[in-house]
Coordinates of C-alpha atoms in Angstrom, one line a residue:
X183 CA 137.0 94.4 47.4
X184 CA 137.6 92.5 50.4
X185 CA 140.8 91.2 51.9
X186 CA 142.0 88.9 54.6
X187 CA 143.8 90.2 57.7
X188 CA 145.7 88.3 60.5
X189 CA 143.7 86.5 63.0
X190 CA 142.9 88.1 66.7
X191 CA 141.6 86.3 69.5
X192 CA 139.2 88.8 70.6
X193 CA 137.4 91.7 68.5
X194 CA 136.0 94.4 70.5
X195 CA 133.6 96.5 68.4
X196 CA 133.7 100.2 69.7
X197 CA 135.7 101.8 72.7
X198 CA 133.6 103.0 75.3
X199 CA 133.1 100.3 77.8
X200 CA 134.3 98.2 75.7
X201 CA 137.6 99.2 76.4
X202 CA 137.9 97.7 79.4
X203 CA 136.8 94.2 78.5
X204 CA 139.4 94.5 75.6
X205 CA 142.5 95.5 78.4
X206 CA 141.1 92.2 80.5
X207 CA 141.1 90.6 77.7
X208 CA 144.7 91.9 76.3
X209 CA 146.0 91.3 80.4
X210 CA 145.6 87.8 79.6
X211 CA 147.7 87.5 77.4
X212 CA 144.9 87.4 74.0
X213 CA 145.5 89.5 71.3
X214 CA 143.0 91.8 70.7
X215 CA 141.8 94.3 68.3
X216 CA 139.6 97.6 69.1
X217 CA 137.4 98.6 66.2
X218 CA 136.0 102.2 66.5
X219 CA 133.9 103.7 63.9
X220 CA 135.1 107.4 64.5
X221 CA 138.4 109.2 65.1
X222 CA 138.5 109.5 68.5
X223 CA 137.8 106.6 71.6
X224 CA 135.2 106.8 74.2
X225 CA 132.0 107.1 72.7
X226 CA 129.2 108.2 75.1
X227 CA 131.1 106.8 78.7
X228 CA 133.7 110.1 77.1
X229 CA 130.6 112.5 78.1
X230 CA 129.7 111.0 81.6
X231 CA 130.5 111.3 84.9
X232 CA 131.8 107.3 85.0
X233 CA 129.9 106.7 87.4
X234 CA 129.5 102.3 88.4
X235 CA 127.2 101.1 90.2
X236 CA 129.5 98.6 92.0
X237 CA 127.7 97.6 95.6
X238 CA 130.1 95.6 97.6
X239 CA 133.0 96.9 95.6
X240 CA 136.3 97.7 97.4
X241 CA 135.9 101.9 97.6
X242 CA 133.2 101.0 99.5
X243 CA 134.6 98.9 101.8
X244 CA 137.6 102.0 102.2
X245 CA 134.8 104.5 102.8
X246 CA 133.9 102.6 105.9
X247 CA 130.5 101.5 104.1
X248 CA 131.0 97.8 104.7
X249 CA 129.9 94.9 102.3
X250 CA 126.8 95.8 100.7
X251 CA 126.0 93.3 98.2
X252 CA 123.0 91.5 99.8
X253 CA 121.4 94.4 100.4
X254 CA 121.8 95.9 96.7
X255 CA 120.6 92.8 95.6
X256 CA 117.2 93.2 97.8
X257 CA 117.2 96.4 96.4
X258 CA 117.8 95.3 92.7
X259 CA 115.2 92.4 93.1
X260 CA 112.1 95.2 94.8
X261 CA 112.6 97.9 91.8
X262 CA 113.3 95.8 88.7
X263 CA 110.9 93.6 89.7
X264 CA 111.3 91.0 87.1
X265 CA 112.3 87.4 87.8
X266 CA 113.8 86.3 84.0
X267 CA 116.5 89.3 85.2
X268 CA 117.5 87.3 88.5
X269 CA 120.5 85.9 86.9
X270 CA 121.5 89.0 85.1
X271 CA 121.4 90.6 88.1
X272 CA 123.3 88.3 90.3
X273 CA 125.9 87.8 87.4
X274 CA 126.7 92.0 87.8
X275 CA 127.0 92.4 91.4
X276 CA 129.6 89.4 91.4
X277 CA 131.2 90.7 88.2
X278 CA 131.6 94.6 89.7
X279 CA 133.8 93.9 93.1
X280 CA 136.0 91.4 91.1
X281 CA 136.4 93.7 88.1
X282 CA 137.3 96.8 90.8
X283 CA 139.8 94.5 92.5
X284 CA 141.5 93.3 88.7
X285 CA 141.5 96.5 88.0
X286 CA 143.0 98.6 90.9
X287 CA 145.5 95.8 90.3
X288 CA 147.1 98.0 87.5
X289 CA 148.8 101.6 88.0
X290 CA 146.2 103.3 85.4
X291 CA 143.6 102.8 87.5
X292 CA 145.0 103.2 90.6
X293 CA 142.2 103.8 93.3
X294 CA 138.7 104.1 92.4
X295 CA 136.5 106.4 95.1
X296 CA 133.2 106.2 96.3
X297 CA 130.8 108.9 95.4
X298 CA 127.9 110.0 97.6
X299 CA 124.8 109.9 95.0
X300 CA 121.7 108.3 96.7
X301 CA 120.1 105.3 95.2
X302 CA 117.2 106.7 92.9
X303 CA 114.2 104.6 94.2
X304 CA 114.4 105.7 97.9
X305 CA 111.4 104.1 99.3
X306 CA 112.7 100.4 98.0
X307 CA 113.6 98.1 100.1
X308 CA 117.8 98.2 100.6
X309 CA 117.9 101.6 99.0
X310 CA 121.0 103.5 100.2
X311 CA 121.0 106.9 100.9
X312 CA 124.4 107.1 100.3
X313 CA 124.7 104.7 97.3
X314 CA 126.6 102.3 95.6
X315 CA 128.6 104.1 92.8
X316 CA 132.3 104.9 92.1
X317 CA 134.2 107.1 90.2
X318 CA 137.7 106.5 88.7
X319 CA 140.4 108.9 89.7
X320 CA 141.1 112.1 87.7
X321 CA 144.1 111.9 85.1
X322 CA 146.6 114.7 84.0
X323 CA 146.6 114.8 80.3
X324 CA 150.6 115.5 80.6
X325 CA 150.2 111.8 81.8
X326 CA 148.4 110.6 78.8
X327 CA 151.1 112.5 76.3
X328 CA 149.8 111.7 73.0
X329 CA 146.7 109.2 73.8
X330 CA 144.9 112.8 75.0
X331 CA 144.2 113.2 71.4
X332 CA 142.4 109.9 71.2
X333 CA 140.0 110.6 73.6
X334 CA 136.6 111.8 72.9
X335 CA 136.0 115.3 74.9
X336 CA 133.6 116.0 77.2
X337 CA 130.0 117.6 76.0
X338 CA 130.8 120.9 77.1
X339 CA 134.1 120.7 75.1
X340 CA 132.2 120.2 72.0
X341 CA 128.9 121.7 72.6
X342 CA 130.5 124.7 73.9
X343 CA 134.3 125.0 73.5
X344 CA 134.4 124.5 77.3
X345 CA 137.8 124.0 78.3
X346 CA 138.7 121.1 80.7
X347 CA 142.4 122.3 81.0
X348 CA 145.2 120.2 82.4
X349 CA 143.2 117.4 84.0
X350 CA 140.4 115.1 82.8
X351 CA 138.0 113.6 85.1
X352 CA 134.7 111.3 84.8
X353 CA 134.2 109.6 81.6
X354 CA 137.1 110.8 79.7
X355 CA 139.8 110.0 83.3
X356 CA 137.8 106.4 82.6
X357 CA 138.8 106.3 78.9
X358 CA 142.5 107.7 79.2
X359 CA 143.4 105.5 81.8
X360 CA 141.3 102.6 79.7
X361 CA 143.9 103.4 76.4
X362 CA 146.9 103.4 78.2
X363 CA 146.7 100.3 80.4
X364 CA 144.6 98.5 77.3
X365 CA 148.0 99.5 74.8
X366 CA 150.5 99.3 77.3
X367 CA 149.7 95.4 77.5
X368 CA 151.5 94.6 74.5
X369 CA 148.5 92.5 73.5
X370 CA 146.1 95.5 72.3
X371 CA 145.5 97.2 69.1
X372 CA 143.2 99.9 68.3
X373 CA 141.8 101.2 64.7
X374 CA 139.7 104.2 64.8
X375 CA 137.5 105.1 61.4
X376 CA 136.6 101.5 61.5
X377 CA 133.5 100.8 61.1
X378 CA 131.3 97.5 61.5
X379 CA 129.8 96.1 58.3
X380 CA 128.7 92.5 59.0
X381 CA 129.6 89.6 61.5
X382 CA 131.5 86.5 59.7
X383 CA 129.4 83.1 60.5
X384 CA 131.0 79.6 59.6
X385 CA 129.4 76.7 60.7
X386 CA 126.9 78.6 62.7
X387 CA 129.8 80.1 65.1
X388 CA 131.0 83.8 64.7
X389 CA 134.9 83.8 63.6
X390 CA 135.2 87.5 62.8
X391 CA 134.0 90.6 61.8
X392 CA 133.8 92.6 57.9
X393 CA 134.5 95.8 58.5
X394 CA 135.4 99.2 56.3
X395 CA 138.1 100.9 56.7
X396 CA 139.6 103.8 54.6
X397 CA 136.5 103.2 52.4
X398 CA 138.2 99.8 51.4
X399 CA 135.6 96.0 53.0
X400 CA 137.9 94.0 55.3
X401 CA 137.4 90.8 56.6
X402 CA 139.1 90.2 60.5
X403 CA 139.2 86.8 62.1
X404 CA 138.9 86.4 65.8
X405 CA 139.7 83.0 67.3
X406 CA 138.4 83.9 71.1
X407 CA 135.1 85.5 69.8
X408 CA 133.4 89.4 69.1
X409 CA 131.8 91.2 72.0
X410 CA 129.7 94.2 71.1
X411 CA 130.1 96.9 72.6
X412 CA 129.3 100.1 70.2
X413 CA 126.5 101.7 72.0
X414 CA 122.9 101.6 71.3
X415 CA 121.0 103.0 68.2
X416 CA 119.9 106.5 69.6
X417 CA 120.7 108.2 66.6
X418 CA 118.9 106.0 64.4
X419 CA 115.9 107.9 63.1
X420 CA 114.3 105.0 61.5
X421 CA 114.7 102.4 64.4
X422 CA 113.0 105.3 67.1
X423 CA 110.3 105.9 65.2
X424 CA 110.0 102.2 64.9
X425 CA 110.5 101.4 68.4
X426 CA 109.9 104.8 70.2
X427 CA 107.7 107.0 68.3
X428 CA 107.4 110.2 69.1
X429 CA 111.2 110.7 69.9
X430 CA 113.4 110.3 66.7
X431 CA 116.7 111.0 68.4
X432 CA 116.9 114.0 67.6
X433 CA 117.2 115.2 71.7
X434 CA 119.8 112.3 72.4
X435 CA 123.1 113.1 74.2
X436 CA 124.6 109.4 73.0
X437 CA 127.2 109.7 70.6
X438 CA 127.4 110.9 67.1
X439 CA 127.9 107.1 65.8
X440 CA 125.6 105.6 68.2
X441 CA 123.4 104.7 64.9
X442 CA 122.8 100.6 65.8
X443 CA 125.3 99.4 63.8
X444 CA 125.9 96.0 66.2
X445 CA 122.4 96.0 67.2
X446 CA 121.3 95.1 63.4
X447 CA 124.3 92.7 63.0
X448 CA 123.3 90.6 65.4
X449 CA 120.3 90.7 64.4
X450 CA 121.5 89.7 61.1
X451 CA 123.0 86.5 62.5
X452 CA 119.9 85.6 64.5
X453 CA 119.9 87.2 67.7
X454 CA 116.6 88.1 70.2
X455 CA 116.3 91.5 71.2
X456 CA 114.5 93.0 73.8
X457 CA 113.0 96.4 75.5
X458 CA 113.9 97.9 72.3
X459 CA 111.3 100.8 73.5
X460 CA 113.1 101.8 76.3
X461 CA 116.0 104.4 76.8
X462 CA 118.2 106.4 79.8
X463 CA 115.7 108.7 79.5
X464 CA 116.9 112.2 81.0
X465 CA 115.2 115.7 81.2
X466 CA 116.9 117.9 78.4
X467 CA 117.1 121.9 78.9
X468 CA 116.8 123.0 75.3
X469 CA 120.2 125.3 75.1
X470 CA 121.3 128.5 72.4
X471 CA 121.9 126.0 70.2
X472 CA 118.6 124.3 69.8
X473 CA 119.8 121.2 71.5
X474 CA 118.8 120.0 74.8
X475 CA 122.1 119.2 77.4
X476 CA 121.4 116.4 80.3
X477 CA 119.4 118.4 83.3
X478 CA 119.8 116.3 86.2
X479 CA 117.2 118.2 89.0
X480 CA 115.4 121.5 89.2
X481 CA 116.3 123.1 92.5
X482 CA 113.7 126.1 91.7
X483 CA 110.7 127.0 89.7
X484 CA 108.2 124.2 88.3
X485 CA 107.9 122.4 85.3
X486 CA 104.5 123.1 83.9
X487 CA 102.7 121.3 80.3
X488 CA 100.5 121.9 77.7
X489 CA 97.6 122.9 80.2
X490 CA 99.4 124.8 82.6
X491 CA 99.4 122.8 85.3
X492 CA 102.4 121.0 87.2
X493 CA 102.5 117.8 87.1
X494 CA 105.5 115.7 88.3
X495 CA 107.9 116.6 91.4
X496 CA 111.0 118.3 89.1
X497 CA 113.6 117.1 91.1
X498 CA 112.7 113.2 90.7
X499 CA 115.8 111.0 90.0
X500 CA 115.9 111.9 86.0
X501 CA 115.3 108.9 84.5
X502 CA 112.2 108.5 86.2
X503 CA 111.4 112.4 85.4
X504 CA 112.0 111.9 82.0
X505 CA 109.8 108.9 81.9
X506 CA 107.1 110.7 83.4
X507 CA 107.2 113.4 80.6
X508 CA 106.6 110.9 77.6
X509 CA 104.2 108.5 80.0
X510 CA 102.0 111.4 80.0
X511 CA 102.4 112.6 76.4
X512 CA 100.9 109.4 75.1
X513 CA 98.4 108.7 77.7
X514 CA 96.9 112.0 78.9
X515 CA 96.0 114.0 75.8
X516 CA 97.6 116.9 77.0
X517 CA 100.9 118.0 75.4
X518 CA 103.9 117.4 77.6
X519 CA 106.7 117.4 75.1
X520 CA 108.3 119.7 75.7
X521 CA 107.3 120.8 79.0
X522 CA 107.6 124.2 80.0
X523 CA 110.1 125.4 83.0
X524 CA 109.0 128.6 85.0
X525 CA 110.9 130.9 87.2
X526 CA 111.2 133.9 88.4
X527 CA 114.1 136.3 88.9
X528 CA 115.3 135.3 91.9
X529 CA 115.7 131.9 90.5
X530 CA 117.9 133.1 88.0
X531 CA 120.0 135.3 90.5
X532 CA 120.5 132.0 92.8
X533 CA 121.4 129.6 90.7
X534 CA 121.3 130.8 86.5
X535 CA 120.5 128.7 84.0
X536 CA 122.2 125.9 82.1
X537 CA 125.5 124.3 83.8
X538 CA 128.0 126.9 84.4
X539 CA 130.8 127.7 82.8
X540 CA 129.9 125.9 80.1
X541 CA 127.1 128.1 78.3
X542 CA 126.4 131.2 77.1
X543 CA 124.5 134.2 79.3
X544 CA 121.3 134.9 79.8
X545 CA 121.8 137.7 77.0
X546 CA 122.7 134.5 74.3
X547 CA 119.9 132.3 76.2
X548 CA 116.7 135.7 75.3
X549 CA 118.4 136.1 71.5
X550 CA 118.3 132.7 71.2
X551 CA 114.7 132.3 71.9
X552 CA 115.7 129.0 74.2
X553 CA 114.9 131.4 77.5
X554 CA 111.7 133.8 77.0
X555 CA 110.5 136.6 79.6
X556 CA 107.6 138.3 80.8
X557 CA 107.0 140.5 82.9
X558 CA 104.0 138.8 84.3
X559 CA 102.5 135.6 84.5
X560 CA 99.8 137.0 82.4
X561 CA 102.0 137.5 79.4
X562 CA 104.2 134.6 80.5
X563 CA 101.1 132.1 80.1
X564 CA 100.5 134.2 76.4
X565 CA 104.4 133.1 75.3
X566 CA 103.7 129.6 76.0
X567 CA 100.2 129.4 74.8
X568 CA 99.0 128.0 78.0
X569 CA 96.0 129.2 79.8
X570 CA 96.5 132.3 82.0
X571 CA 94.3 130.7 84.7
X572 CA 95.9 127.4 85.1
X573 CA 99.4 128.7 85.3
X574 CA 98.6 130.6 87.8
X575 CA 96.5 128.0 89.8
X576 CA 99.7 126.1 89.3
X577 CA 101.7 129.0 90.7
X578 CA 99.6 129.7 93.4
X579 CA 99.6 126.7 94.8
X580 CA 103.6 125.9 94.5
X581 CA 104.0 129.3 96.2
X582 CA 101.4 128.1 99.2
X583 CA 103.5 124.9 99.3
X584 CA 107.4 127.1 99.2
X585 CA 105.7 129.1 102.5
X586 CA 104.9 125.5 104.2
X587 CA 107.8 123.7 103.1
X588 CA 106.0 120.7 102.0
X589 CA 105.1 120.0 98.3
X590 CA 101.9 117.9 99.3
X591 CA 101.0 116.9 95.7
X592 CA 104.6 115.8 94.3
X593 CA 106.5 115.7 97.6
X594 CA 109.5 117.5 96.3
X595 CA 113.0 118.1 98.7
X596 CA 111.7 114.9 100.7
X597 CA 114.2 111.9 99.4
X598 CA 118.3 112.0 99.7
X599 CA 118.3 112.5 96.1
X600 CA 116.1 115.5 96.2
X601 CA 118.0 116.6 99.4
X602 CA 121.1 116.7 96.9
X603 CA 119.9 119.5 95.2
X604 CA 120.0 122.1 98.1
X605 CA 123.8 122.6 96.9
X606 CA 124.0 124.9 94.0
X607 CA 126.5 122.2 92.4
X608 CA 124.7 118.3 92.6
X609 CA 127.8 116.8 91.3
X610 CA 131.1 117.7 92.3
X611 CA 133.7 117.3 89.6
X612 CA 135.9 115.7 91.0
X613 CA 134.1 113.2 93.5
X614 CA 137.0 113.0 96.0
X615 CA 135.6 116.8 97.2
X616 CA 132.8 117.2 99.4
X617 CA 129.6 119.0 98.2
X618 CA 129.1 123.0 98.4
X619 CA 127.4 124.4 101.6
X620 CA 124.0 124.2 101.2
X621 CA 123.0 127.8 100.5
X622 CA 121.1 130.0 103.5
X623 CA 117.4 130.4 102.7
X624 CA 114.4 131.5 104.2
X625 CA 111.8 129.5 103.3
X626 CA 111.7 126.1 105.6
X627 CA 112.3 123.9 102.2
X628 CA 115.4 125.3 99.9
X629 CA 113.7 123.4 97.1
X630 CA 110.5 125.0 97.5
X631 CA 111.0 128.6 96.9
X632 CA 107.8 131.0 95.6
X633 CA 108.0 132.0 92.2
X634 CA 107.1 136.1 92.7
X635 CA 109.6 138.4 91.9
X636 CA 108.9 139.6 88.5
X637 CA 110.3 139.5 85.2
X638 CA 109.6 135.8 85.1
X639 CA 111.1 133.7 82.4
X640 CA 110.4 130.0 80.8
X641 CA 112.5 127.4 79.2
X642 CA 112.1 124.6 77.6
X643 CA 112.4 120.5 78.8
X644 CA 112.4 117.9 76.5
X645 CA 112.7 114.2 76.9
X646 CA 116.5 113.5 76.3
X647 CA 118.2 110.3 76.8
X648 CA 122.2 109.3 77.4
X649 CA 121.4 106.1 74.9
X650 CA 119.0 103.6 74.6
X651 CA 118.5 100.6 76.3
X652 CA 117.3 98.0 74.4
X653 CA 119.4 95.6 72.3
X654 CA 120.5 92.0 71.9
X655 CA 119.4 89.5 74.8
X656 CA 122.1 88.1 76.6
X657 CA 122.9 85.6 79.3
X658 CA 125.0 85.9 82.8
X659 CA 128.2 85.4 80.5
X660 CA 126.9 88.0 77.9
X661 CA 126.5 85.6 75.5
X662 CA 124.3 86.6 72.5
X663 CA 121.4 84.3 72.5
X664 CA 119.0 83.6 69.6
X665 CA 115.0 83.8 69.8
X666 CA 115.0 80.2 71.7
X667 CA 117.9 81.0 74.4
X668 CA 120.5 79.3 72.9
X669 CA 123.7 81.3 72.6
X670 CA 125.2 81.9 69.4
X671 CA 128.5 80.8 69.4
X672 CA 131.3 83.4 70.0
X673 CA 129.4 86.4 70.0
X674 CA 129.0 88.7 73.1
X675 CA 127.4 91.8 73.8
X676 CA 127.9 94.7 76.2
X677 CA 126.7 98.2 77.0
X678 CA 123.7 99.8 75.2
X679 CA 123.8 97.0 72.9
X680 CA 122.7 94.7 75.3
X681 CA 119.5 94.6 76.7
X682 CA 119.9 96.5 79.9
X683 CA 120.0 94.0 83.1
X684 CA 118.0 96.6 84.8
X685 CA 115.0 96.2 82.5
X686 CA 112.5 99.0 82.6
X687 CA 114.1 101.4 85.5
X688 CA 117.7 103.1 86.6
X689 CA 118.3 101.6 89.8
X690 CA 121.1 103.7 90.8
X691 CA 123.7 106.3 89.2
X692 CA 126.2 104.1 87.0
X693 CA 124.0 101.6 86.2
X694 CA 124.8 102.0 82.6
X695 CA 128.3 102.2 82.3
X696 CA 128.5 99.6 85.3
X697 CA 126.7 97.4 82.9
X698 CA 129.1 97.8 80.4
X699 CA 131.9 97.2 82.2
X700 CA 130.7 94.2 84.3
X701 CA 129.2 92.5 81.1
X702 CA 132.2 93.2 79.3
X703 CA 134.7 91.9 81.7
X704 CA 132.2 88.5 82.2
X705 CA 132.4 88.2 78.2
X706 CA 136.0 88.1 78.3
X707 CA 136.2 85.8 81.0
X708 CA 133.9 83.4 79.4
X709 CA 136.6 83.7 76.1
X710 CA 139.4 83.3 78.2
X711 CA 137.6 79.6 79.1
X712 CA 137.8 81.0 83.1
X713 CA 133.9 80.3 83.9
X714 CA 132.5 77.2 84.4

């Protein structure tokens, strides 16, 4: 049975990105409401890094990198490449250095810091080698008292029973700080099991949303509008096979609830969608568990398919990598998913497998049947059912490049972002520390090192993704718009709900949750009334 609830001015549906539009919102003084279908806030910004993609932004300017919007937007225009995205475009680089300064405004977000992660199409024109993304400052959870519960934990954390002890950086630092300043308004309410039924339409405007709760249909009324913002539909079976076939979601990394619950009410209520095909594609390393975990670049060994032969440089920004794996898949005829990744012993010595500390052994990684070993190529090539003359074509002519230092078919360890991965650790943890030393080596490229010292071993990659990317079409507000580009009144979309602004490619690292927040904060401002 349905009842009626007390108007808000703004509904926010989920609390990942979302939850910053909904403290802008609640700053100004409108009382909002957060609406999130689990028990816990974050969604899928909870297990990233937090990166934004915010050229021009204010830690920038602090680490002596000058105003760089002009050429970001160069950039944007060459690798995009897609004129009806101009606006969008324009729209987020204003919308990221104004949201930074609003929020550095307020003592939960104190000082956001620039992070050293090269833009991922090197060769565009205005790529920066040093990039345009920032991170928000760690938080101690004794800070965050009881909201810590509230907060999604990382992937490690519930992949693993990894324990982040007394501090919380990335995507779940983001979050905390979100909660708090979002709650500490006055103006902000948050229900978690919540879950989004249908959007309320009078007179062709949305007033509100119908939701369940506690297994009991409830109507809520906003005056200001809704703004979407509960991720994309990567765990919808039905919708990737649709849209995406042959990945069913089954290799995602978005959140559990992430099952297109805004994208088919808006839909519902007349809203275009678009690149409904495309994702965040990321290589996934197949773990103990049978699930693949976000593998960001291959320092050694190759990456080998169905054939046996190599056949994309395994240290390309992963998106792009990714992409490359299911490209191939439906256009070659030759098997590429998964892929097969082979090293040797010394590889496994240097660097291990997985992410440490987060996962099991090697020992766990053999039972498991996720890391098989040979102790030849021969037998290797047998494991995999590839042919035993291919592979070691393949290997032979890897090991000729490792002695030259220069991958002449794929190019590998010859962009910043490639350069990255000399350090054992790409990513520090907390972005205010410099990177590792690069480790001593003797070969002239410490990306290119032979695979020859027997046993040799082979996991598996398969074409992840950290949420799709296609969803309801919006405009430089993030108005919803219907099939002929009129908006639909008082509905908004953010996120992986939206049709990425990016289109087809990942420009940089925090593109996505940059999106989110940038598109979020110019929905609110449009309910506010503060855009023209």
């Amino acid at each position: 049975m349905s009842i009626n609830e007390d108007a808000y001015d703004v509904i926010v549906v989920g609390s990942g990105g979302g939850l910053v539009g909904a403290y802008v919102a609640a700053a100004r003084g409108l009382r909002t409401l957060v609406v999130e279908k689990t028990d816990r806030v974050g969604g899928t910004v909870a297990y990233s890094g937090a990166g934004l993609w915010f050229p021009g932004s204010a830690p920038l300017s602090r680490a002596g990198l000058g105003d760089d919007v002009e050429q970001a937007r160069a950039y944007l225009r060459s690798v995009v490449d897609d004129p009806t995205r101009e606006a969008l475009q324009d729209a987020y680089l204003a919308a990221g250095v104004a949201l930074i300064d609003e929020l550095e405004q307020n003592p939960w977000f104190r000082s956001f810091v620039h992070g050293p992660v090269p833009d991922y199409f090197a060769s565009s024109p205005g790529a920066s080698p040093t990039g345009h993304t920032v991170f928000p400052p760690p938080v101690e959870v004794a800070q965050l008292k009881e909201r810590r519960a509230l907060v999604r934990d990382s992937l490690p954390t519930e992949r693993f029973g990894f324990d982040e002890g007394p501090v919380l950086v990335g995507g779940r630092a983001l979050i905390g700080r979100a909660l708090s300043a979002f709650l500490e308004t006055g103006n902000g309410e948050l229900r978690l099991n919540t879950a989004l039924e249908n959007l309320i339409v009078e007179d062709g405007r949305v007033t509100g949303v119908e939701v369940v709760t506690d297994g009991e249909r409830v109507r809520i009324r906003a005056g200001r509008g809704v703004l979407l913002a509960a991720g994309g539909f990567e765990r919808d079976r039905e919708l990737r096979e649709k849209h995406q076939s042959p990945l069913t979601g089954e290799w995602t990394e978005g959140a559990p609830a992430n099952t297109g619950d805004a994208l088919r009410a808006g839909i519902a209520v007349g809203a275009h969608t678009d690149l409904l095909d495309e994702a965040w594609f990321v290589p996934g390393l197949v773990h103990p568990d049978g699930l693949p975990v976000f593998h960001t670049g291959t320092r050694g060994g190759i990456w080998v398919n169905g054939a046996g032969e190599r056949f994309v440089n395994e240290t390309r920004p992963y998106d792009q990598a990714a992409h490359e794996i299911v490209r191939l898949h439906n256009s070659t005829g030759v098997s590429h998913i998964p892929a097969h990744w082979v090293f040797d012993q010394r590889h496994l010595d240097r660097d291990g497998i997985g992410f440490p500390p987060a996962t099991p052994g090697p020992e766990q990684w053999l039972e498991s049947g996720a890391l098989k070993k040979a102790d030849s190529l021969e037998e290797l090539a047998r494991l995999i059912d590839v042919p035993f003359d291919a592979l070691k074509r393949t290997v032979d002519e890897f090991n000729g490049y490792a002695r030259t230092g220069v991958d002449a078919r794929f190019h590998r360890g010859e962009t910043a972002w490639d350069q990255m991965f000399h350090h054992i650790v790409p990513f520090p943890a907390d972005p205010r520390q410099n990177f590792p030393a690069k480790p001593e080596t003797e070969f002239p490229n410490p990306l290119l090192v032979p695979i020859e010292t027997a046993p040799f071993y082979v996991a598996t990659i398969v074409p992840s993704d950290i949420g799709t990317k296609g969803g309801l079409k919006i405009d430089t507000h993030a108005r919803v718009l219907r099939p002929d580009g009129r908006p639909i009144d008082g509905l908004y979309a953010t996120g992986n709900t939206a049709a990425a602004m990016s289109g087809r490619v990942y420009p940089g690292a925090g593109t996505p949750i940059g999106s989110s927040l940038a598109f979020g904060y110019l929905a609110v401002l449009d309910m506010a009334g503060a855009t023209d």
